[in-house]
PDB file of C-alpha atoms in Angstrom:
ATOM      1  CA  GLN A   1      29.741  43.073  50.212  1.00 85.00           C
ATOM      2  CA  VAL A   2      33.234  44.797  49.750  1.00 93.00           C
ATOM      3  CA  GLN A   3      35.090  46.335  52.694  1.00 95.00           C
ATOM      4  CA  LEU A   4      37.717  49.055  51.896  1.00 97.00           C
ATOM      5  CA  VAL A   5      40.580  50.184  54.138  1.00 98.00           C
ATOM      6  CA  GLU A   6      42.695  53.120  53.231  1.00 98.00           C
ATOM      7  CA  SER A   7      46.264  53.757  54.570  1.00 98.00           C
ATOM      8  CA  GLY A   8      49.274  55.937  53.801  1.00 98.00           C
ATOM      9  CA  GLY A   9      48.166  59.316  54.549  1.00 97.00           C
ATOM     10  CA  GLY A  10      50.166  61.697  56.560  1.00 97.00           C
ATOM     11  CA  LEU A  11      51.675  65.245  56.861  1.00 98.00           C
ATOM     12  CA  VAL A  12      54.148  66.239  54.158  1.00 98.00           C
ATOM     13  CA  GLN A  13      55.548  69.448  52.592  1.00 98.00           C
ATOM     14  CA  ALA A  14      54.621  71.057  49.397  1.00 98.00           C
ATOM     15  CA  GLY A  15      56.474  69.096  46.505  1.00 98.00           C
ATOM     16  CA  ASP A  16      56.717  65.845  48.347  1.00 98.00           C
ATOM     17  CA  SER A  17      55.142  62.541  47.405  1.00 98.00           C
ATOM     18  CA  LEU A  18      52.871  60.028  49.169  1.00 98.00           C
ATOM     19  CA  ARG A  19      51.484  56.761  48.217  1.00 98.00           C
ATOM     20  CA  LEU A  20      48.002  55.673  49.365  1.00 98.00           C
ATOM     21  CA  SER A  21      46.680  52.284  49.501  1.00 98.00           C
ATOM     22  CA  CYS A  22      43.176  50.766  49.566  1.00 98.00           C
ATOM     23  CA  ALA A  23      43.122  47.105  50.627  1.00 97.00           C
ATOM     24  CA  ALA A  24      39.828  45.397  49.836  1.00 96.00           C
ATOM     25  CA  SER A  25      38.313  42.204  51.329  1.00 92.00           C
ATOM     26  CA  GLY A  26      35.020  40.585  50.761  1.00 78.00           C
ATOM     27  CA  ARG A  27      33.535  39.775  47.319  1.00 70.00           C
ATOM     28  CA  SER A  28      35.768  39.560  44.312  1.00 84.00           C
ATOM     29  CA  PHE A  29      37.453  42.882  44.155  1.00 88.00           C
ATOM     30  CA  SER A  30      38.453  42.519  40.411  1.00 91.00           C
ATOM     31  CA  ASN A  31      34.769  42.761  39.618  1.00 93.00           C
ATOM     32  CA  TYR A  32      34.692  46.291  40.639  1.00 96.00           C
ATOM     33  CA  ALA A  33      36.204  49.646  39.237  1.00 97.00           C
ATOM     34  CA  THR A  34      37.730  51.633  41.911  1.00 97.00           C
ATOM     35  CA  GLY A  35      37.923  55.412  42.482  1.00 98.00           C
ATOM     36  CA  TRP A  36      39.642  57.866  44.857  1.00 98.00           C
ATOM     37  CA  PHE A  37      37.721  60.881  46.174  1.00 98.00           C
ATOM     38  CA  ARG A  38      38.767  63.625  48.595  1.00 98.00           C
ATOM     39  CA  GLN A  39      37.125  65.919  50.861  1.00 98.00           C
ATOM     40  CA  ALA A  40      38.433  68.961  52.473  1.00 97.00           C
ATOM     41  CA  PRO A  41      36.942  70.744  55.359  1.00 93.00           C
ATOM     42  CA  GLY A  42      33.758  72.614  54.517  1.00 95.00           C
ATOM     43  CA  LYS A  43      33.770  71.265  51.022  1.00 97.00           C
ATOM     44  CA  GLU A  44      31.917  68.508  48.952  1.00 97.00           C
ATOM     45  CA  ARG A  45      33.516  65.227  48.307  1.00 98.00           C
ATOM     46  CA  GLU A  46      35.244  65.616  44.925  1.00 98.00           C
ATOM     47  CA  PHE A  47      36.497  62.954  42.407  1.00 98.00           C
ATOM     48  CA  VAL A  48      40.126  62.303  42.106  1.00 98.00           C
ATOM     49  CA  THR A  49      40.817  59.415  39.875  1.00 98.00           C
ATOM     50  CA  ALA A  50      39.389  56.053  38.922  1.00 98.00           C
ATOM     51  CA  ILE A  51      40.669  52.801  37.382  1.00 98.00           C
ATOM     52  CA  SER A  52      38.721  49.996  35.635  1.00 98.00           C
ATOM     53  CA  ARG A  53      38.418  46.497  36.802  1.00 96.00           C
ATOM     54  CA  SER A  54      41.406  45.147  35.014  1.00 96.00           C
ATOM     55  CA  GLY A  55      43.571  48.115  35.555  1.00 96.00           C
ATOM     56  CA  SER A  56      43.969  48.833  31.802  1.00 97.00           C
ATOM     57  CA  SER A  57      42.121  52.149  31.834  1.00 98.00           C
ATOM     58  CA  THR A  58      42.276  55.138  34.198  1.00 98.00           C
ATOM     59  CA  TYR A  59      40.452  58.478  34.485  1.00 97.00           C
ATOM     60  CA  TYR A  60      41.683  61.706  36.356  1.00 98.00           C
ATOM     61  CA  ALA A  61      40.343  64.886  37.351  1.00 98.00           C
ATOM     62  CA  ASP A  62      42.152  67.806  35.824  1.00 97.00           C
ATOM     63  CA  SER A  63      43.385  69.139  39.012  1.00 97.00           C
ATOM     64  CA  VAL A  64      45.601  66.029  39.523  1.00 98.00           C
ATOM     65  CA  LYS A  65      46.389  64.979  35.973  1.00 98.00           C
ATOM     66  CA  GLY A  66      50.140  64.592  35.594  1.00 97.00           C
ATOM     67  CA  ARG A  67      50.853  64.504  39.262  1.00 98.00           C
ATOM     68  CA  PHE A  68      48.769  61.448  40.623  1.00 98.00           C
ATOM     69  CA  THR A  69      48.645  58.022  39.393  1.00 98.00           C
ATOM     70  CA  ILE A  70      46.316  55.257  40.107  1.00 98.00           C
ATOM     71  CA  SER A  71      47.087  51.539  39.920  1.00 98.00           C
ATOM     72  CA  ARG A  72      45.967  48.234  41.072  1.00 97.00           C
ATOM     73  CA  GLU A  73      47.058  44.822  41.937  1.00 96.00           C
ATOM     74  CA  ASN A  74      44.024  42.615  41.864  1.00 94.00           C
ATOM     75  CA  ALA A  75      46.097  39.590  43.165  1.00 93.00           C
ATOM     76  CA  LYS A  76      46.682  41.526  46.281  1.00 94.00           C
ATOM     77  CA  ASN A  77      43.150  43.170  46.320  1.00 95.00           C
ATOM     78  CA  THR A  78      44.731  46.291  46.434  1.00 97.00           C
ATOM     79  CA  VAL A  79      44.574  49.904  44.594  1.00 98.00           C
ATOM     80  CA  TYR A  80      47.128  52.464  44.952  1.00 98.00           C
ATOM     81  CA  LEU A  81      47.174  56.286  44.655  1.00 98.00           C
ATOM     82  CA  GLN A  82      50.580  57.699  43.975  1.00 98.00           C
ATOM     83  CA  MET A  83      50.671  61.410  44.588  1.00 98.00           C
ATOM     84  CA  ASN A  84      53.626  63.472  43.517  1.00 98.00           C
ATOM     85  CA  SER A  85      54.394  67.387  43.561  1.00 98.00           C
ATOM     86  CA  LEU A  86      51.807  67.601  46.328  1.00 98.00           C
ATOM     87  CA  LYS A  87      50.309  71.051  46.874  1.00 98.00           C
ATOM     88  CA  PRO A  88      48.597  72.435  49.991  1.00 97.00           C
ATOM     89  CA  GLU A  89      45.320  72.530  48.075  1.00 97.00           C
ATOM     90  CA  ASP A  90      45.641  68.665  47.843  1.00 98.00           C
ATOM     91  CA  THR A  91      44.975  68.653  51.758  1.00 98.00           C
ATOM     92  CA  ALA A  92      41.863  66.478  52.424  1.00 98.00           C
ATOM     93  CA  VAL A  93      40.649  63.350  53.720  1.00 98.00           C
ATOM     94  CA  TYR A  94      41.095  60.694  50.821  1.00 98.00           C
ATOM     95  CA  TYR A  95      38.537  58.002  50.259  1.00 98.00           C
ATOM     96  CA  CYS A  96      38.701  54.699  48.301  1.00 98.00           C
ATOM     97  CA  ALA A  97      35.367  53.555  46.575  1.00 98.00           C
ATOM     98  CA  ALA A  98      34.281  50.547  44.568  1.00 97.00           C
ATOM     99  CA  GLY A  99      31.606  50.300  42.038  1.00 96.00           C
ATOM    100  CA  ARG A 100      30.446  48.718  38.893  1.00 95.00           C
ATOM    101  CA  ILE A 101      30.660  51.836  36.568  1.00 95.00           C
ATOM    102  CA  PHE A 102      33.687  53.029  34.729  1.00 96.00           C
ATOM    103  CA  PRO A 103      34.609  55.800  34.080  1.00 95.00           C
ATOM    104  CA  ALA A 104      32.669  57.271  37.071  1.00 96.00           C
ATOM    105  CA  ALA A 105      33.199  60.514  38.791  1.00 97.00           C
ATOM    106  CA  ARG A 106      30.165  60.947  40.883  1.00 97.00           C
ATOM    107  CA  VAL A 107      29.829  59.792  44.592  1.00 97.00           C
ATOM    108  CA  TYR A 108      26.633  58.050  43.944  1.00 96.00           C
ATOM    109  CA  ASP A 109      28.285  55.663  41.257  1.00 96.00           C
ATOM    110  CA  TYR A 110      29.993  53.975  43.770  1.00 97.00           C
ATOM    111  CA  ASP A 111      28.585  51.323  46.200  1.00 96.00           C
ATOM    112  CA  TYR A 112      31.320  50.670  48.751  1.00 96.00           C
ATOM    113  CA  TRP A 113      33.411  53.212  50.644  1.00 98.00           C
ATOM    114  CA  GLY A 114      36.436  53.181  52.998  1.00 98.00           C
ATOM    115  CA  GLN A 115      36.728  55.197  56.145  1.00 97.00           C
ATOM    116  CA  GLY A 116      39.258  57.553  54.727  1.00 98.00           C
ATOM    117  CA  THR A 117      42.997  58.645  55.365  1.00 98.00           C
ATOM    118  CA  GLN A 118      43.995  62.254  56.047  1.00 98.00           C
ATOM    119  CA  VAL A 119      46.456  63.801  53.756  1.00 98.00           C
ATOM    120  CA  THR A 120      47.968  67.228  54.956  1.00 98.00           C
ATOM    121  CA  VAL A 121      50.382  69.276  52.756  1.00 98.00           C
ATOM    122  CA  SER A 122      52.077  72.107  54.267  1.00 97.00           C
ATOM    123  CA  SER A 123      53.412  75.085  52.366  1.00 94.00           C
TER     124      SER A 123
END
């Protein structure tokens, strides 16, 4: 079992930056690939980015490529999502997820989920 807790969300203006964190506890976090998803009101949960178990490989949705960066520190059981040049369309609840498959962009590829953190970008 892996428990995930996201933090770092908030209200920012368009063009600003935020860094989200996902802290893991439980079974060895380094055994899992990790992804970030987001869900806006009235929309389905969508893939944002994923990182391999070692952190050597990453995978991004086209909508965030060049603006967002995922990284991880296995020694701290933490994954980060650096979000730059934020846009109002980035507004959503952001979820961290862990799973065995990489790269993986489907919700059902992931076994464990956090509760989410709200990111709101005003224009």
